Each structure stands twice: as structure tokens, then as C-alpha cells.
PDB file of C-alpha atoms in Angstrom:
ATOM      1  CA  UNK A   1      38.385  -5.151 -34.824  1.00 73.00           C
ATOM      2  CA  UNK A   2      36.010  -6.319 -37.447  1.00 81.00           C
ATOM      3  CA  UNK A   3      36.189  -5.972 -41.012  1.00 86.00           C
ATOM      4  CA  UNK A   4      33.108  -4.338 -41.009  1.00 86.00           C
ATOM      5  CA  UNK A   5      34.527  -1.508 -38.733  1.00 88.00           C
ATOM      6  CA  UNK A   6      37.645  -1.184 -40.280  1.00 90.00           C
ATOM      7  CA  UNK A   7      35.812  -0.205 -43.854  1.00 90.00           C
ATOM      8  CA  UNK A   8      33.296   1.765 -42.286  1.00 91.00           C
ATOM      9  CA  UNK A   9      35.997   4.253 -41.203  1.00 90.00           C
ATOM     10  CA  UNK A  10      38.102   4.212 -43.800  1.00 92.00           C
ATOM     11  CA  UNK A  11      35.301   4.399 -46.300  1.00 92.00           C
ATOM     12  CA  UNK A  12      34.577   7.711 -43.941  1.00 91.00           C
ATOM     13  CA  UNK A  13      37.442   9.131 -43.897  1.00 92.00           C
ATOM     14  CA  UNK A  14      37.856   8.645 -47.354  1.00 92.00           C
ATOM     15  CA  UNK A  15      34.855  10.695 -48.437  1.00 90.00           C
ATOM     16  CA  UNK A  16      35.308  13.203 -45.660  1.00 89.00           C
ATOM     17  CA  UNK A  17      38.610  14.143 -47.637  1.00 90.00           C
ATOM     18  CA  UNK A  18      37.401  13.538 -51.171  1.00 89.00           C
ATOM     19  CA  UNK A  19      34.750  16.362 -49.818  1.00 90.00           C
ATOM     20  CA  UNK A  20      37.580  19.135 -49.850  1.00 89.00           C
ATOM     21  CA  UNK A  21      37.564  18.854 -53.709  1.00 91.00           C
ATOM     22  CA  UNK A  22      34.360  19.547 -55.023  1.00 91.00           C
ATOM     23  CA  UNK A  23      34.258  22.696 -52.282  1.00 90.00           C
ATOM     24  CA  UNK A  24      37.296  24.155 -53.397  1.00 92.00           C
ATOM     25  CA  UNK A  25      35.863  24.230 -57.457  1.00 92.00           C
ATOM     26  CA  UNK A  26      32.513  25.788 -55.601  1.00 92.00           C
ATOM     27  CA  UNK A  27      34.084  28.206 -53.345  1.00 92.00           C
ATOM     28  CA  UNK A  28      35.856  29.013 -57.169  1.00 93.00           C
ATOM     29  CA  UNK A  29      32.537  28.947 -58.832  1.00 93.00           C
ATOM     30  CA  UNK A  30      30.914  30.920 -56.225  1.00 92.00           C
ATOM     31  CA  UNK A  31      33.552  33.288 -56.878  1.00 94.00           C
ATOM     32  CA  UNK A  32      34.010  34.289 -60.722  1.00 93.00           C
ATOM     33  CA  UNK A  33      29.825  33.771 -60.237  1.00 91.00           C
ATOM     34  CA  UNK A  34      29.642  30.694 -62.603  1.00 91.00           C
ATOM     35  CA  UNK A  35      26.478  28.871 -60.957  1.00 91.00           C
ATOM     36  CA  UNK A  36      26.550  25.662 -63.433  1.00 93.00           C
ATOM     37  CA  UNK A  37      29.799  24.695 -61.976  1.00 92.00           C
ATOM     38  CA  UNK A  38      28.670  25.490 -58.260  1.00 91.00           C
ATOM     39  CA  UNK A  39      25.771  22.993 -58.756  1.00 93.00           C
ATOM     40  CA  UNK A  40      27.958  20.347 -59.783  1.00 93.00           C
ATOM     41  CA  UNK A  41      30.393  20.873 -57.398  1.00 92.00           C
ATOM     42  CA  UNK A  42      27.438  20.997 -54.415  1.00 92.00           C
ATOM     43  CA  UNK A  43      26.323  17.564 -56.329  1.00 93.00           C
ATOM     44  CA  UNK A  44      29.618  16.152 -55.808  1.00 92.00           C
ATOM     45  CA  UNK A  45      29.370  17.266 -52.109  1.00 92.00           C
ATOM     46  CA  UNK A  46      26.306  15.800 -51.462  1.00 92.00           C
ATOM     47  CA  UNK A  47      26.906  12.542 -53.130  1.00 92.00           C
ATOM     48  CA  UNK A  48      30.220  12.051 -51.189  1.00 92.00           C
ATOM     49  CA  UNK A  49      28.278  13.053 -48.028  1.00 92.00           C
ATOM     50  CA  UNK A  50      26.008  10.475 -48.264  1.00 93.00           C
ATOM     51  CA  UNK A  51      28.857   7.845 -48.479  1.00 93.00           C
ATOM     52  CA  UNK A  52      30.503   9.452 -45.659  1.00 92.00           C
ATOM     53  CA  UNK A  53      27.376   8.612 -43.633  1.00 93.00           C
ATOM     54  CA  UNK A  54      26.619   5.534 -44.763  1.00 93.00           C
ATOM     55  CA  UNK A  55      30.277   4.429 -44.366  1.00 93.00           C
ATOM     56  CA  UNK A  56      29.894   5.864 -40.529  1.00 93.00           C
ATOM     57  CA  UNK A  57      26.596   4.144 -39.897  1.00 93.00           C
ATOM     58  CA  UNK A  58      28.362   0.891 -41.175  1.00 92.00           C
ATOM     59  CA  UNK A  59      30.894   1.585 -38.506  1.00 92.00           C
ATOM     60  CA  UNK A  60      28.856   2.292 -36.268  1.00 92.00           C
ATOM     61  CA  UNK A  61      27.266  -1.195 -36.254  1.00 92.00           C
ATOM     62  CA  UNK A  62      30.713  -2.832 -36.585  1.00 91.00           C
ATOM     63  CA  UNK A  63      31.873  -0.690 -33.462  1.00 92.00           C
ATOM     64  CA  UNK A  64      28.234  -2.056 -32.001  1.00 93.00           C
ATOM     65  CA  UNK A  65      29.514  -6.027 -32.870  1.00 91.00           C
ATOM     66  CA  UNK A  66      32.343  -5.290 -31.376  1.00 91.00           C
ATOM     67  CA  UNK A  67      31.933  -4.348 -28.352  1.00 92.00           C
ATOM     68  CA  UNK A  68      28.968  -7.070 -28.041  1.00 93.00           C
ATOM     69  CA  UNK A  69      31.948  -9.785 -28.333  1.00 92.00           C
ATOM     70  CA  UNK A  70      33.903  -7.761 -25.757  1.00 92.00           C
ATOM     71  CA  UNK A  71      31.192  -8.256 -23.270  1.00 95.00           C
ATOM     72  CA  UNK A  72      29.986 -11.822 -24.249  1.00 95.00           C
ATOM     73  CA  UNK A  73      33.882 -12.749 -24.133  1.00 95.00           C
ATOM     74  CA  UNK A  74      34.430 -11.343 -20.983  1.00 95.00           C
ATOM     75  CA  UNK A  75      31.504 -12.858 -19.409  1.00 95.00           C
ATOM     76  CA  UNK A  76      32.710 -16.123 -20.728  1.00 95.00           C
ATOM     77  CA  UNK A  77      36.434 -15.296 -18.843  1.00 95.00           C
ATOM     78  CA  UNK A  78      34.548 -14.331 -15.903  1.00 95.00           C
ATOM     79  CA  UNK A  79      32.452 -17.386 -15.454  1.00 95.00           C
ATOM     80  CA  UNK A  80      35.355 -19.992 -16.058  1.00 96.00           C
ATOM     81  CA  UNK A  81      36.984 -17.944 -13.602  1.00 95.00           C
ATOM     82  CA  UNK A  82      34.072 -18.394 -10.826  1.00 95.00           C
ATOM     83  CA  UNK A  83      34.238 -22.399 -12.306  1.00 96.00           C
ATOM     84  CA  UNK A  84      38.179 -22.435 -11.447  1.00 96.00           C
ATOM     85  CA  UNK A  85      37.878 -21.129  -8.134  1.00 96.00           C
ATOM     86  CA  UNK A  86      34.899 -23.207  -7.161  1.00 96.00           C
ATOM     87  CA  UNK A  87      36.968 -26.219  -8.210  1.00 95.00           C
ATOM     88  CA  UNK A  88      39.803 -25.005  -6.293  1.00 95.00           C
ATOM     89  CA  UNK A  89      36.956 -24.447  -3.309  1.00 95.00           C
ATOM     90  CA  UNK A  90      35.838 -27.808  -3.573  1.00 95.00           C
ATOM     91  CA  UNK A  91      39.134 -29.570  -3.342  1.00 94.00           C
ATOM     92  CA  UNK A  92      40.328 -27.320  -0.427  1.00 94.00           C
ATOM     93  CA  UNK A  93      37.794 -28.510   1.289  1.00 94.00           C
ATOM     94  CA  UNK A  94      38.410 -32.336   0.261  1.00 94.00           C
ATOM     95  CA  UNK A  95      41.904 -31.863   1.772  1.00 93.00           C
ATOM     96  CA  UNK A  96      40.771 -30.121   4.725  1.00 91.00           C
ATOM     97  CA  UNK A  97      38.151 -32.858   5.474  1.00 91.00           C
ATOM     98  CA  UNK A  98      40.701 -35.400   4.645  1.00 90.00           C
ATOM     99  CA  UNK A  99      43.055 -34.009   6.717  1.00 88.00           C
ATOM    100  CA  UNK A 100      40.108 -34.128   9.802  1.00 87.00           C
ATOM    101  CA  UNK A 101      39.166 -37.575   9.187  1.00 85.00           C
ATOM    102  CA  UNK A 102      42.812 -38.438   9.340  1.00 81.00           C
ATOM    103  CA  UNK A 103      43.493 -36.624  12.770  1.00 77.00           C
ATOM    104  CA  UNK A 104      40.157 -37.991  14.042  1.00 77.00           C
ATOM    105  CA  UNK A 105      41.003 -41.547  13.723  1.00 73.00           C
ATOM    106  CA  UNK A 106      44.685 -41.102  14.952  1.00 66.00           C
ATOM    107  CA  UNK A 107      42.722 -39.927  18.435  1.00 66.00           C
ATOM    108  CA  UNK A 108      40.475 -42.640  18.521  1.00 66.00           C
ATOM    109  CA  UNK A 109      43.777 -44.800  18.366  1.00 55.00           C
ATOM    110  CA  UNK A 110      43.717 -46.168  15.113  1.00 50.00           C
ATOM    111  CA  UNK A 111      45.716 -49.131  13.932  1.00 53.00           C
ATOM    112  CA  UNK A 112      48.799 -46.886  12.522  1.00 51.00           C
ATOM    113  CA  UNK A 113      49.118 -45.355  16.297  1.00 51.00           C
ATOM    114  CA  UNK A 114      51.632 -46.963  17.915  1.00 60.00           C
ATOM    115  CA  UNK A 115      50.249 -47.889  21.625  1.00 66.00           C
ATOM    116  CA  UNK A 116      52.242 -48.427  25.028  1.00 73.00           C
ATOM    117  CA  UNK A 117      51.243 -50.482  27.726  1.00 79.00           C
ATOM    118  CA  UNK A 118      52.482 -50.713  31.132  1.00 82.00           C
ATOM    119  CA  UNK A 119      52.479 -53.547  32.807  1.00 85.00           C
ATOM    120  CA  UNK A 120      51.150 -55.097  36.181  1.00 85.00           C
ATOM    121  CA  UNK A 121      54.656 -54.906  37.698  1.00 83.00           C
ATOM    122  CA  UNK A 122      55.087 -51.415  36.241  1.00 81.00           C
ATOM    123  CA  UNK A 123      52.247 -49.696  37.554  1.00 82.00           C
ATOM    124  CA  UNK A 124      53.195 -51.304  41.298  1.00 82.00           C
ATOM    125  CA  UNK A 125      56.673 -49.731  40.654  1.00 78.00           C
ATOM    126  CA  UNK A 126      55.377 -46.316  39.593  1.00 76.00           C
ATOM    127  CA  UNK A 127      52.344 -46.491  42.973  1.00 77.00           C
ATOM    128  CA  UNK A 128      55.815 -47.806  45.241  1.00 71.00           C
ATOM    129  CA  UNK A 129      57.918 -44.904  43.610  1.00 63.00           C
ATOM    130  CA  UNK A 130      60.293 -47.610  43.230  1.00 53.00           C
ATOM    131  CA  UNK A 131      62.569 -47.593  39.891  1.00 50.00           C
ATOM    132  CA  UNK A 132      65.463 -49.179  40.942  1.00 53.00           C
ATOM    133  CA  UNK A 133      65.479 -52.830  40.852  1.00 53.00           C
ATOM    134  CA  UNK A 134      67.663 -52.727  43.926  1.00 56.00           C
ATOM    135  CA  UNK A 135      64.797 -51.456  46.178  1.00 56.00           C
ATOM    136  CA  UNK A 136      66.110 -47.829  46.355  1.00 58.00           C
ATOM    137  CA  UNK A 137      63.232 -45.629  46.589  1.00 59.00           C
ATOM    138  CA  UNK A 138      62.864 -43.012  43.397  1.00 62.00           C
ATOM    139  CA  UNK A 139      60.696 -40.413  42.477  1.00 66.00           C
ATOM    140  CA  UNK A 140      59.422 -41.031  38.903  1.00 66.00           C
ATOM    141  CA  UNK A 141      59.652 -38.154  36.858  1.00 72.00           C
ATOM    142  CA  UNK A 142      58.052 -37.102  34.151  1.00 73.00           C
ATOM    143  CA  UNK A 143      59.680 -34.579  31.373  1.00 74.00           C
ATOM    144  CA  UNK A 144      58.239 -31.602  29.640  1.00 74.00           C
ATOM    145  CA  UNK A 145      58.005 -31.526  25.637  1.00 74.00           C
ATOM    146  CA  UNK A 146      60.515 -28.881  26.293  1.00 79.00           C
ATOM    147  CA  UNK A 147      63.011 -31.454  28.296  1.00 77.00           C
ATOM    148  CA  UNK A 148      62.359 -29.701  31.626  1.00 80.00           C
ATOM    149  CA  UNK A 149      61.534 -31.927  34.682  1.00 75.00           C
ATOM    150  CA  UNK A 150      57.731 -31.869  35.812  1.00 70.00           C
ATOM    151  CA  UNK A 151      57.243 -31.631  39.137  1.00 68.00           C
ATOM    152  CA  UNK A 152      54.423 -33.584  40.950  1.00 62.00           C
ATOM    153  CA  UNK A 153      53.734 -37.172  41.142  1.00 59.00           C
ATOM    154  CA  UNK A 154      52.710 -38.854  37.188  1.00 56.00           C
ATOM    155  CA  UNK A 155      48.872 -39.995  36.842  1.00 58.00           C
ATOM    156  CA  UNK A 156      49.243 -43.370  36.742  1.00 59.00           C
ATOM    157  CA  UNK A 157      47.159 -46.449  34.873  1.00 58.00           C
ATOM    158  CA  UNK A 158      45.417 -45.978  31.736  1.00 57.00           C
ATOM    159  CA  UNK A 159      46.680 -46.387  28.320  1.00 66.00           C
ATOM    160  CA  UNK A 160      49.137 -43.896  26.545  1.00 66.00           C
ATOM    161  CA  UNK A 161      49.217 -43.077  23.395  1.00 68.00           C
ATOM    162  CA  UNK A 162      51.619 -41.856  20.932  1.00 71.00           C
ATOM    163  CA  UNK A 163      50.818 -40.896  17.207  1.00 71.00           C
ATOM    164  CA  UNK A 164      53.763 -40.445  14.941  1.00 65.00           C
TER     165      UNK A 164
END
């Protein structure tokens, strides 16, 4: 609260009570018919009604101030609140692009992806269905990422690759 507030209602308040006075020696005045002393005393209660006002308008504009700074300061919080989260924003969607790129190149079989190769011999054992170097006839088999046995015959040739 400003200053400026803070003496404009006390300054009010003041003369709103300093008012009782000077209407108490009228109301007496008025009463034993003395009209000197009611004149004064209605003098007294102007003059102190006048500050009284001015002390309120003074308030008033203080109150006014006031509540200007309360909306420029919460437009300020507001807007470095939009600048956080745009910020934030911004570098989500760094990471996220980041994180793209990353799984982009690891399918395109980039240099970190480890590669395995089978060779000549191995593909005729896999097209024989021979595993056994003692000429025993196997079916190759191929295992689930859950353990479990596939069932059908494994594509053969082309490259495999594993990303870790």
C-alpha cells in the first residue's frame, strides 16, 4: 500500500471523528438557543469536512496507483510466465527431435549399431537345414522376444541388425 493511501485514510478518518466535536457544542447551542456558538461550531464542521474529502480524494488516487501496479505487475508475472513455458516448449522439442534424429540413424545402421553377418557357409547350412557339423539334419529355429519357439522356416540372407 502506498504512502499516499495510507494518509489519505487516516487523514479521513481522522476528521470524520474530529467531526463529532464541533456537533455535539451545536446540537448544545442549538439547544439553550445560543446561535453565535452554533455558527462556530457548523464552521468547525465544515472546515473538518473539507479535509475529510480532500484526505478521501487523496486516497482515492493512492487506491487508483495501487491497483495500476497490481495490474502492470501482474502482467509482468504473466508474460515471464508465457516466456518460461515457451522456453520449456522449445527445448522439449530439441529433445524430442534429438531423440528422432538419434533413432533415425540407428535404423539406417549407423556406425554405433553393431551389425551381424552370416556367412557363405552359413546361409548353405540354414537353405540345407543342416546345423550339426556331423551332417544330422536340423530344423533351425528361430525364438520369440518372449523365448518361445517360432514355428516356420527363418527368412534367410540379408543383413541383420541389432541396435543396443
Amino acid at each position: 500500500m502506498r504512502t499516499k493511501t495510507m494518509e489519505g485514510l487516516i487523514g479521513a478518518r481522522t476528521n470524520m471523528e474530529l467531526l463529532n466535536t464541533p456537533f455535539r457544542v451545536y446540537k448544545e447551542a442549538r439547544r439553550r438557543g445560543d446561535t453565535a456558538a452554533m455558527e462556530r461550531a457548523m464552521g468547525y464542521v465544515n472546515d473538518f469536512s473539507n479535509e475529510a474529502d480532500e484526505y478521501k480524494a487523496q486516497a482515492d488516487e493512492g487506491m487508483k496507483e495501487d491497483a495500476e501496479d497490481a495490474r502492470e505487475k501482474a502482467a509482468a508475472q504473466c508474460e515471464e510466465s508465457i516466456r518460461r513455458r515457451r522456453e520449456e516448449q522449445e527445448s522439449f522439442e530439441k529433445k524430442l527431435e534429438e531423440k528422432q534424429q538419434e533413432n533415425k540413424t540407428a535404423k539406417e545402421g549407423n556406425s554405433d549399431a553393431d551389425t551381424v553377418e552370416i556367412s557363405e557357409d552359413g546361409k548353405e547350412l540354414l537353405k540345407d537345414g543342416e546345423a550339426d557339423a556331423g551332417g544330422a539334419k536340423m530344423e533351425p529355429v528361430v525364438y520369440t522376444s518372449d523365448g518361445e519357439v517360432l514355428q516356420g522356416k527363418p527368412q534367410t540372407g540379408g543383413t541383420v541388425s541389432v541396435t543396443v
